[in-house]
Short mmCIF file of C-alpha atoms in Angstrom, two decimals:
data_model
loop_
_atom_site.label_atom_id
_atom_site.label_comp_id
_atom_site.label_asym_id
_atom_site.label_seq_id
_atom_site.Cartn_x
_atom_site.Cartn_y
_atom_site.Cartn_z
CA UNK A 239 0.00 0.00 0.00
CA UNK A 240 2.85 2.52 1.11
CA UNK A 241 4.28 2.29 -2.69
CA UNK A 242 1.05 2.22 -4.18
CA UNK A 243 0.98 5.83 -2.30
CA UNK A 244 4.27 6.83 -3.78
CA UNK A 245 3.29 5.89 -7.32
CA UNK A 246 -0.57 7.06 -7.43
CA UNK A 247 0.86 10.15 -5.70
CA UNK A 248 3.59 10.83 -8.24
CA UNK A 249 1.15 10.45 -11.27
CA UNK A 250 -1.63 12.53 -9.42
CA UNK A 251 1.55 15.34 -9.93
CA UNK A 252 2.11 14.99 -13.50
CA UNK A 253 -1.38 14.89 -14.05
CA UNK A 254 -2.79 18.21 -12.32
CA UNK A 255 0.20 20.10 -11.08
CA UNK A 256 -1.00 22.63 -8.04
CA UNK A 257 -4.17 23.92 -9.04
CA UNK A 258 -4.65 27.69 -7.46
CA UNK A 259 -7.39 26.72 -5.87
CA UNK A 260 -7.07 23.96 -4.01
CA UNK A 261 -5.80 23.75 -0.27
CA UNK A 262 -1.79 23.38 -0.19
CA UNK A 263 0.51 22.70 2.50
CA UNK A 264 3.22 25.07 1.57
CA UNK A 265 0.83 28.01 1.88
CA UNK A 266 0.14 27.22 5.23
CA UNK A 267 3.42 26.62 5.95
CA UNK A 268 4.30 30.27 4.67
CA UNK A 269 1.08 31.33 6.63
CA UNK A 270 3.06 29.86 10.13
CA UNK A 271 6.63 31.32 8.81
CA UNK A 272 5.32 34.85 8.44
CA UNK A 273 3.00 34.69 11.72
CA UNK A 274 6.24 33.52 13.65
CA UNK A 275 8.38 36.00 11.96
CA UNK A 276 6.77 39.18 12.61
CA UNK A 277 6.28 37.88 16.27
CA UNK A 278 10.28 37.24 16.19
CA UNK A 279 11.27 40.80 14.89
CA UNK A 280 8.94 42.40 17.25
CA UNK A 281 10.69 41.11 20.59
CA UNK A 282 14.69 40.56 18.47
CA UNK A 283 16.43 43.42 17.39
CA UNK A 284 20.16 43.11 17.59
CA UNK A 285 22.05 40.25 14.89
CA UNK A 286 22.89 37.73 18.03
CA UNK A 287 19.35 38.31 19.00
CA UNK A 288 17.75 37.75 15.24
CA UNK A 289 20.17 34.66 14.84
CA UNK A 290 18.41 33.03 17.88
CA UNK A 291 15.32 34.21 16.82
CA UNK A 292 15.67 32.27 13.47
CA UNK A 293 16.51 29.00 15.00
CA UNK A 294 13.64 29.10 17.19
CA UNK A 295 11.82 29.98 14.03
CA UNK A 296 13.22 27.06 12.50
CA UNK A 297 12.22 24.49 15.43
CA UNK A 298 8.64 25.53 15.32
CA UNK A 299 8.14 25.32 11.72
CA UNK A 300 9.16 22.72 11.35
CA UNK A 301 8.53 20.53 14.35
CA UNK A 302 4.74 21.91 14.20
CA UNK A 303 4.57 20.87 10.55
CA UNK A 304 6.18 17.53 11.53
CA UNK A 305 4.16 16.88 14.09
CA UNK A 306 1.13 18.27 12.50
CA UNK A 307 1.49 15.47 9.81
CA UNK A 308 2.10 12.68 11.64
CA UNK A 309 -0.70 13.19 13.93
CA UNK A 310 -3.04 13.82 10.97
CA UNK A 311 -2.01 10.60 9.49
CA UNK A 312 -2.62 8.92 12.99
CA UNK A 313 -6.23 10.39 13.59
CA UNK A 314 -7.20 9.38 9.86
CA UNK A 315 -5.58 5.71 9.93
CA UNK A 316 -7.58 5.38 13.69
CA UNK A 317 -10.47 6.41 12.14
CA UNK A 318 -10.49 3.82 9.07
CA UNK A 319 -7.01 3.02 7.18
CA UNK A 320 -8.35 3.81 3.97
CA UNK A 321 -8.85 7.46 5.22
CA UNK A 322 -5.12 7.25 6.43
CA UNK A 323 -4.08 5.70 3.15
CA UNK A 324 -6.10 8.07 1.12
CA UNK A 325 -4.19 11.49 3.48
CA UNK A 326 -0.80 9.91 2.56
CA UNK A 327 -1.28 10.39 -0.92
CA UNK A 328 -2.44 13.49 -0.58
CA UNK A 329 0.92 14.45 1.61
CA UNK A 330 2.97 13.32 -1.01
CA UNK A 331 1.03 14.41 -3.98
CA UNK A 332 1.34 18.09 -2.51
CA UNK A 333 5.13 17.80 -1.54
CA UNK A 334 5.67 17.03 -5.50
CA UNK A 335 6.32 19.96 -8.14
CA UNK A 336 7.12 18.91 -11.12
CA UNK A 337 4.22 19.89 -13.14
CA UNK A 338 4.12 22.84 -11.24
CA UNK A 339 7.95 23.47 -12.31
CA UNK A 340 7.12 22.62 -16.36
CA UNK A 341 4.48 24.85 -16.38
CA UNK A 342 6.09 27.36 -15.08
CA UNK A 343 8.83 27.12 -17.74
CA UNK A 344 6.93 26.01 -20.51
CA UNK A 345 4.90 29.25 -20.10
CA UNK A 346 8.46 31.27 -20.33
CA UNK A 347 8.99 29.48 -23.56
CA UNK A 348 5.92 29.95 -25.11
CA UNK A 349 6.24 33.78 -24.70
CA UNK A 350 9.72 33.44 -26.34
CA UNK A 351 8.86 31.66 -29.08
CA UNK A 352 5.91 34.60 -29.98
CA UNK A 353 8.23 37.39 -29.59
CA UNK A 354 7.09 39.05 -26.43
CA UNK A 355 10.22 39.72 -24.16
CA UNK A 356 8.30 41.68 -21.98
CA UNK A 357 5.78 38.54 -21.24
CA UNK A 358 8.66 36.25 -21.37
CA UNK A 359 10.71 38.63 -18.25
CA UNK A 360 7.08 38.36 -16.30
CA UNK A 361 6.73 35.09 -16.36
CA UNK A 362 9.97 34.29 -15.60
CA UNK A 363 9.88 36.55 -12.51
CA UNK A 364 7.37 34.17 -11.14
CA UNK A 365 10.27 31.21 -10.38
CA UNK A 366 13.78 33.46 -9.98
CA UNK A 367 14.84 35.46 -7.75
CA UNK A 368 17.11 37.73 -9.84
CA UNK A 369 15.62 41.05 -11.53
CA UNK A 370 14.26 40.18 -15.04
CA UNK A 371 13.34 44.19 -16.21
CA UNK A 372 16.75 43.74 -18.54
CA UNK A 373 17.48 40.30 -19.61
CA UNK A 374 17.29 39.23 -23.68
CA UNK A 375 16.26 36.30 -24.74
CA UNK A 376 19.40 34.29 -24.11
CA UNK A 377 19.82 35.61 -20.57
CA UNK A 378 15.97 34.14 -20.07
CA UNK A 379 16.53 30.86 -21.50
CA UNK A 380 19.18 30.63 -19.29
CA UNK A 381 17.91 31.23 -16.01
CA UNK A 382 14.91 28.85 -16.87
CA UNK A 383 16.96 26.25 -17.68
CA UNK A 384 19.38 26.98 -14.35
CA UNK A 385 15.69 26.58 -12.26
CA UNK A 386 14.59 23.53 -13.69
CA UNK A 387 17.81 21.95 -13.40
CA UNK A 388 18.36 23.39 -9.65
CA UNK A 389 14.39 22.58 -8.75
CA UNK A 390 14.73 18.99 -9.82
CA UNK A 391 16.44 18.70 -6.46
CA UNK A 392 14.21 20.28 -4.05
CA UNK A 393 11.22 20.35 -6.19
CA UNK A 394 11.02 16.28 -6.46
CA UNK A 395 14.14 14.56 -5.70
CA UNK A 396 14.71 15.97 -2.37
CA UNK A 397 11.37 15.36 -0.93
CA UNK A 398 11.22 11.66 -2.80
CA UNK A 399 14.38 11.08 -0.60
CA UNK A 400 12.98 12.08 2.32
CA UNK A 401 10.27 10.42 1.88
CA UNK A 402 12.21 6.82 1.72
CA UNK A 403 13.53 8.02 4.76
CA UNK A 404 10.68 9.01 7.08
CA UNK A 405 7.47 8.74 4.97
CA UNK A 406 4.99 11.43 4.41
CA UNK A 407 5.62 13.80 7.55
CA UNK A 408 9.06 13.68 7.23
CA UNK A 409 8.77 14.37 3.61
CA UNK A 410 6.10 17.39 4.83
CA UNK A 411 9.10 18.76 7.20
CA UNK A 412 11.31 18.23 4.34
CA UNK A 413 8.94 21.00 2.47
CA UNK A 414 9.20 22.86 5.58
CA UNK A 415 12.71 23.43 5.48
CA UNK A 416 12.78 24.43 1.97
CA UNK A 417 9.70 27.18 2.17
CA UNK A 418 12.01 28.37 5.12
CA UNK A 419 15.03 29.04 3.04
CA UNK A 420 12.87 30.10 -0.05
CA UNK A 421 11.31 32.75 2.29
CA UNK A 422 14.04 33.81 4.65
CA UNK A 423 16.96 32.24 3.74
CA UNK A 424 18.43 35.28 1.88
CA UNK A 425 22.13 36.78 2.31
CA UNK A 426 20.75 40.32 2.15
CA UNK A 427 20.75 43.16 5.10
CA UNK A 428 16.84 41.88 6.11
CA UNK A 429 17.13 38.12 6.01
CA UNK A 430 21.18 37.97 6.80
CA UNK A 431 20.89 37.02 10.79
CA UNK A 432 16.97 35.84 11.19
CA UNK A 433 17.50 33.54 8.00
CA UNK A 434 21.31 31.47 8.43
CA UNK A 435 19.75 28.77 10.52
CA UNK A 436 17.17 27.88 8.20
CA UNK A 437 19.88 28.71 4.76
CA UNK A 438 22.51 26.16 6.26
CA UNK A 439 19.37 23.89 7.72
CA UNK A 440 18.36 24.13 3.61
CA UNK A 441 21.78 22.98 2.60
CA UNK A 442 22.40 20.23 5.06
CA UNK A 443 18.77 18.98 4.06
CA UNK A 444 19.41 18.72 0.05
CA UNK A 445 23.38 18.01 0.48
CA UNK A 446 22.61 13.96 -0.42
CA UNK A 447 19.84 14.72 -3.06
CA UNK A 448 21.71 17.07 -4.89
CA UNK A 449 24.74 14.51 -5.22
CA UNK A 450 22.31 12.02 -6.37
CA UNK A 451 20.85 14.14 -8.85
CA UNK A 452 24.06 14.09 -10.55
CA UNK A 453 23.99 10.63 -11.37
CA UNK A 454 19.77 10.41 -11.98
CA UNK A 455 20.44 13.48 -14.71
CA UNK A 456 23.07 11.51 -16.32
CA UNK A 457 21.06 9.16 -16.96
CA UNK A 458 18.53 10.88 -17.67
CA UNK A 459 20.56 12.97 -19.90
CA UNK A 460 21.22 9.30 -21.96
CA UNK A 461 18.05 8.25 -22.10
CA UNK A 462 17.22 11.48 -23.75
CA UNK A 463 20.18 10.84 -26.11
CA UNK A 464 21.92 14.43 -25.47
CA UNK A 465 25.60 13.96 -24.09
CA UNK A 466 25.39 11.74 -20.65
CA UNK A 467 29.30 11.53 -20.68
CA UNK A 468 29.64 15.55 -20.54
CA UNK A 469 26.85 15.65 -17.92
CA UNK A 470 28.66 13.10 -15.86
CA UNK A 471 32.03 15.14 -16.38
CA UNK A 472 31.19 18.65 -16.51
CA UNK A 473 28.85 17.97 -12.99
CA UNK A 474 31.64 16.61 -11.54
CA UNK A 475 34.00 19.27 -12.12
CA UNK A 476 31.78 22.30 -11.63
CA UNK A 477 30.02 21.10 -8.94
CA UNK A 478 31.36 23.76 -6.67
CA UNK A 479 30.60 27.13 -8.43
CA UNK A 480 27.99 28.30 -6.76
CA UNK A 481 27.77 29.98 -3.62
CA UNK A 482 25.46 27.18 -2.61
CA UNK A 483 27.26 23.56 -1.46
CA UNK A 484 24.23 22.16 -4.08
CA UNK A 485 22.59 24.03 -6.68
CA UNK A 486 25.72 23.72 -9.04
CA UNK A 487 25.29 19.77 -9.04
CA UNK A 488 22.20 20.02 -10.69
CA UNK A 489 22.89 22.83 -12.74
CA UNK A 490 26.33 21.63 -14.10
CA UNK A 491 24.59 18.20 -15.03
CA UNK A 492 22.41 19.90 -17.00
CA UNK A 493 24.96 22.49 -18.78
CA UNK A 494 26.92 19.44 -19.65
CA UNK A 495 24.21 17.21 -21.34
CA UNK A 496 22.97 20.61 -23.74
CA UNK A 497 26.47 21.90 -24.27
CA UNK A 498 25.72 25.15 -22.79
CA UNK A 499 27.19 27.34 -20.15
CA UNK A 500 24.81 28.49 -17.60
CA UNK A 501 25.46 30.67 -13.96
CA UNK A 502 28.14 34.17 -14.86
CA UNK A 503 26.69 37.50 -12.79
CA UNK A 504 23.41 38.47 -12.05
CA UNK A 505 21.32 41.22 -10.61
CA UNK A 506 19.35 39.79 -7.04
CA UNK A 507 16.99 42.19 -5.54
CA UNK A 508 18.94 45.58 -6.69
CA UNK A 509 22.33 44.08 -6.06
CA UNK A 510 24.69 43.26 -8.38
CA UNK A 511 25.99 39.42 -7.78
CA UNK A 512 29.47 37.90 -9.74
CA UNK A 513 28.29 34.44 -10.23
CA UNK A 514 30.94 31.88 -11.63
CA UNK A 515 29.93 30.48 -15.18
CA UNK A 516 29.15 26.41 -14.85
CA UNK A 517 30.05 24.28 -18.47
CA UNK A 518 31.40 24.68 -21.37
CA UNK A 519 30.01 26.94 -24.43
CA UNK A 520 29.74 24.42 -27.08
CA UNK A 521 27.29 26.48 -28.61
CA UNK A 522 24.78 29.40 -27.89
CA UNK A 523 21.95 28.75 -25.51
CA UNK A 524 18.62 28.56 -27.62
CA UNK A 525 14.96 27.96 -26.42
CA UNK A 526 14.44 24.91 -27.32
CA UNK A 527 16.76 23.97 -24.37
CA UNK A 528 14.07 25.08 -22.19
CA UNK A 529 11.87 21.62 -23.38
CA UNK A 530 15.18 19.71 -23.29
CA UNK A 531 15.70 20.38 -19.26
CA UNK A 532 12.21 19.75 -18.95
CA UNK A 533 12.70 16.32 -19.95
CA UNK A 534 15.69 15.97 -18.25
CA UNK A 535 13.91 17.20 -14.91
CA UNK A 536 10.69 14.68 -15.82
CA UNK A 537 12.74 11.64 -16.50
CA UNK A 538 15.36 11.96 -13.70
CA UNK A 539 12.41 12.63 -11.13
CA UNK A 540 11.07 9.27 -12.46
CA UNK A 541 14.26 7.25 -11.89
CA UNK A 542 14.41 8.85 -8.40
CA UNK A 543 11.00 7.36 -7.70
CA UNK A 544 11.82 4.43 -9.05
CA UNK A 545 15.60 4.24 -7.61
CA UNK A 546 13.83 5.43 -4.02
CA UNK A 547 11.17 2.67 -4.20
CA UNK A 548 13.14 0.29 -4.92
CA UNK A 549 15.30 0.53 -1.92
CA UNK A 550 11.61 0.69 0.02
CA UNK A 551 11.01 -2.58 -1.21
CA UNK A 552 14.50 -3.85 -0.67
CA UNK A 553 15.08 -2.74 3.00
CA UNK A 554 11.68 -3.00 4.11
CA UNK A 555 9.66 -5.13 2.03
CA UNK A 556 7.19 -2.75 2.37
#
């Protein structure tokens, strides 16, 4: 039943994605991070102060989501196990996002390929942090293929993994962790003290997944016949230029299998940011990378499931 979950959850993903509508974890989760933030700032004002203010923000995120999940699955499997079963795939369903993440993309292509670069810079504003007003074409294409490549981690191989390793509420702390750093985990003069705990929480959390999506994007990368011996290469040797311990795993896996360099400096909310570049310029990038890392992201979030569940069935006989 437990991988029944995992793979009926999974498809439920592909198929519908996060409609707007309907009730999501992660917006509660940012509900509780902003509620415990402002109550934080109110009563912490020096940096020692704000530093142990984010840790404590840190513990109660995430232990309330924790514990909010497990005891959720508990009521609904005491109440009939179907009911359980049936909350389970809901957990996991809504800790996925990659549908979510090709849509997102897919729209900044489709406003590419008619022309628009104003539509194109909006949409892409909607999944990167960096300022869009002034990026062509080619600096678009790039930073959409950079946030597939570095999403495929956190977006559905990191949670996947955590998921092997503590089922569905550790899986919903897993998201926990990673709305933390997406919301406060910034090196800027606001988030700099109140957000390190949950930044280096962030990379201890995706330090395994992010190694392992070097290998799933390989093969990936093969199965999609672009250059799997590159990927393998290039992600090995730029693996460490980034500022992050690992976003350039992903990211120089990728850049490897298209032949296309991808990081160099960036504008991040008004600052200017030197960025090393990750790969090798083989050629220019061009949009229809955009559907290439796509598929890369797609097929190496299916290995994962399938590398993940098989280990589930191997250590547990679950």
């Amino acid at each position: 039943m437990t991988l029944l979950a995992w793979f009926i959850a999974f498809a439920l993903d592909l198929l519908l994605g996060d409609p707007p509508r309907w009730p999501h974890p992660v917006r509660w989760m940012g509900a509780l991070i902003s509620f415990t933030q402002n109550r934080i700032r109110a009563r912490c004002h020096s940096p020692r102060q704000l530093r142990a203010g984010g840790a404590l923000l840190w513990l109660v995120v995430v232990g309330v989501t924790f514990a909010a999940a497990f005891g959720a699955l508990k009521a609904a499997q005491a109440v009939h196990p179907w009911l359980g079963w049936l909350l389970e795939v809901w957990m996991i369903y809504t800790s996925l996002a990659a549908r979510c993440l090709a849509d997102e993309a897919r729209g900044v292509e489709r406003a590419l390929r008619s022309g628009s670069l104003a539509r194109s810079r909006q949409q892409l504003s909607r999944i990167v942090g960096r300022d869009t007003s002034q990026l062509d074409a080619p600096h678009i294409t790039r930073a959409v293929v950079e946030t597939v490549a570095e999403n495929s981690v956190d977006g559905v191989i990191a949670p996947l993994f955590f998921l092997l390793l503590g089922g569905a509420p550790m899986m919903m702390a897993y998201k926990a962790v990673n709305t933390l750093d997406s919301m406060v985990g910034y090196k800027n003069e606001k988030y700099r003290h109140i957000g390190m705990i949950s930044a280096r929480m962030d990379d201890a959390a995706n330090f395994f997944p992010a190694r392992i999506s070097w290998l799933l994007l390989t093969c990936a990368a093969a199965l999609c016949r672009l250059n799997p011996a590159a990927a393998l290469r290039i992600g090995w040797r730029d693996r460490y230029q980034h500022s992050s311990p690992n976003c350039a795993w992903p990211e120089a896996t990728v850049a490897g299998a298209l032949g296309i360099r991808l990081g160099g400096p960036n504008r991040y909310f008004g600052e200017w940011v030197e960025k090393p570049w990750i790969g090798d310029a083989r050629r220019e990038v061009a949009v229809e990378d955009i559907p290439r890392s796509v598929r890369l992201m797609l097929i190496a979030s299916t290995l994962a499931l399938l590398l993940f569940a098989l280990l589930r069935l191997t250590f547990s006989g679950a």
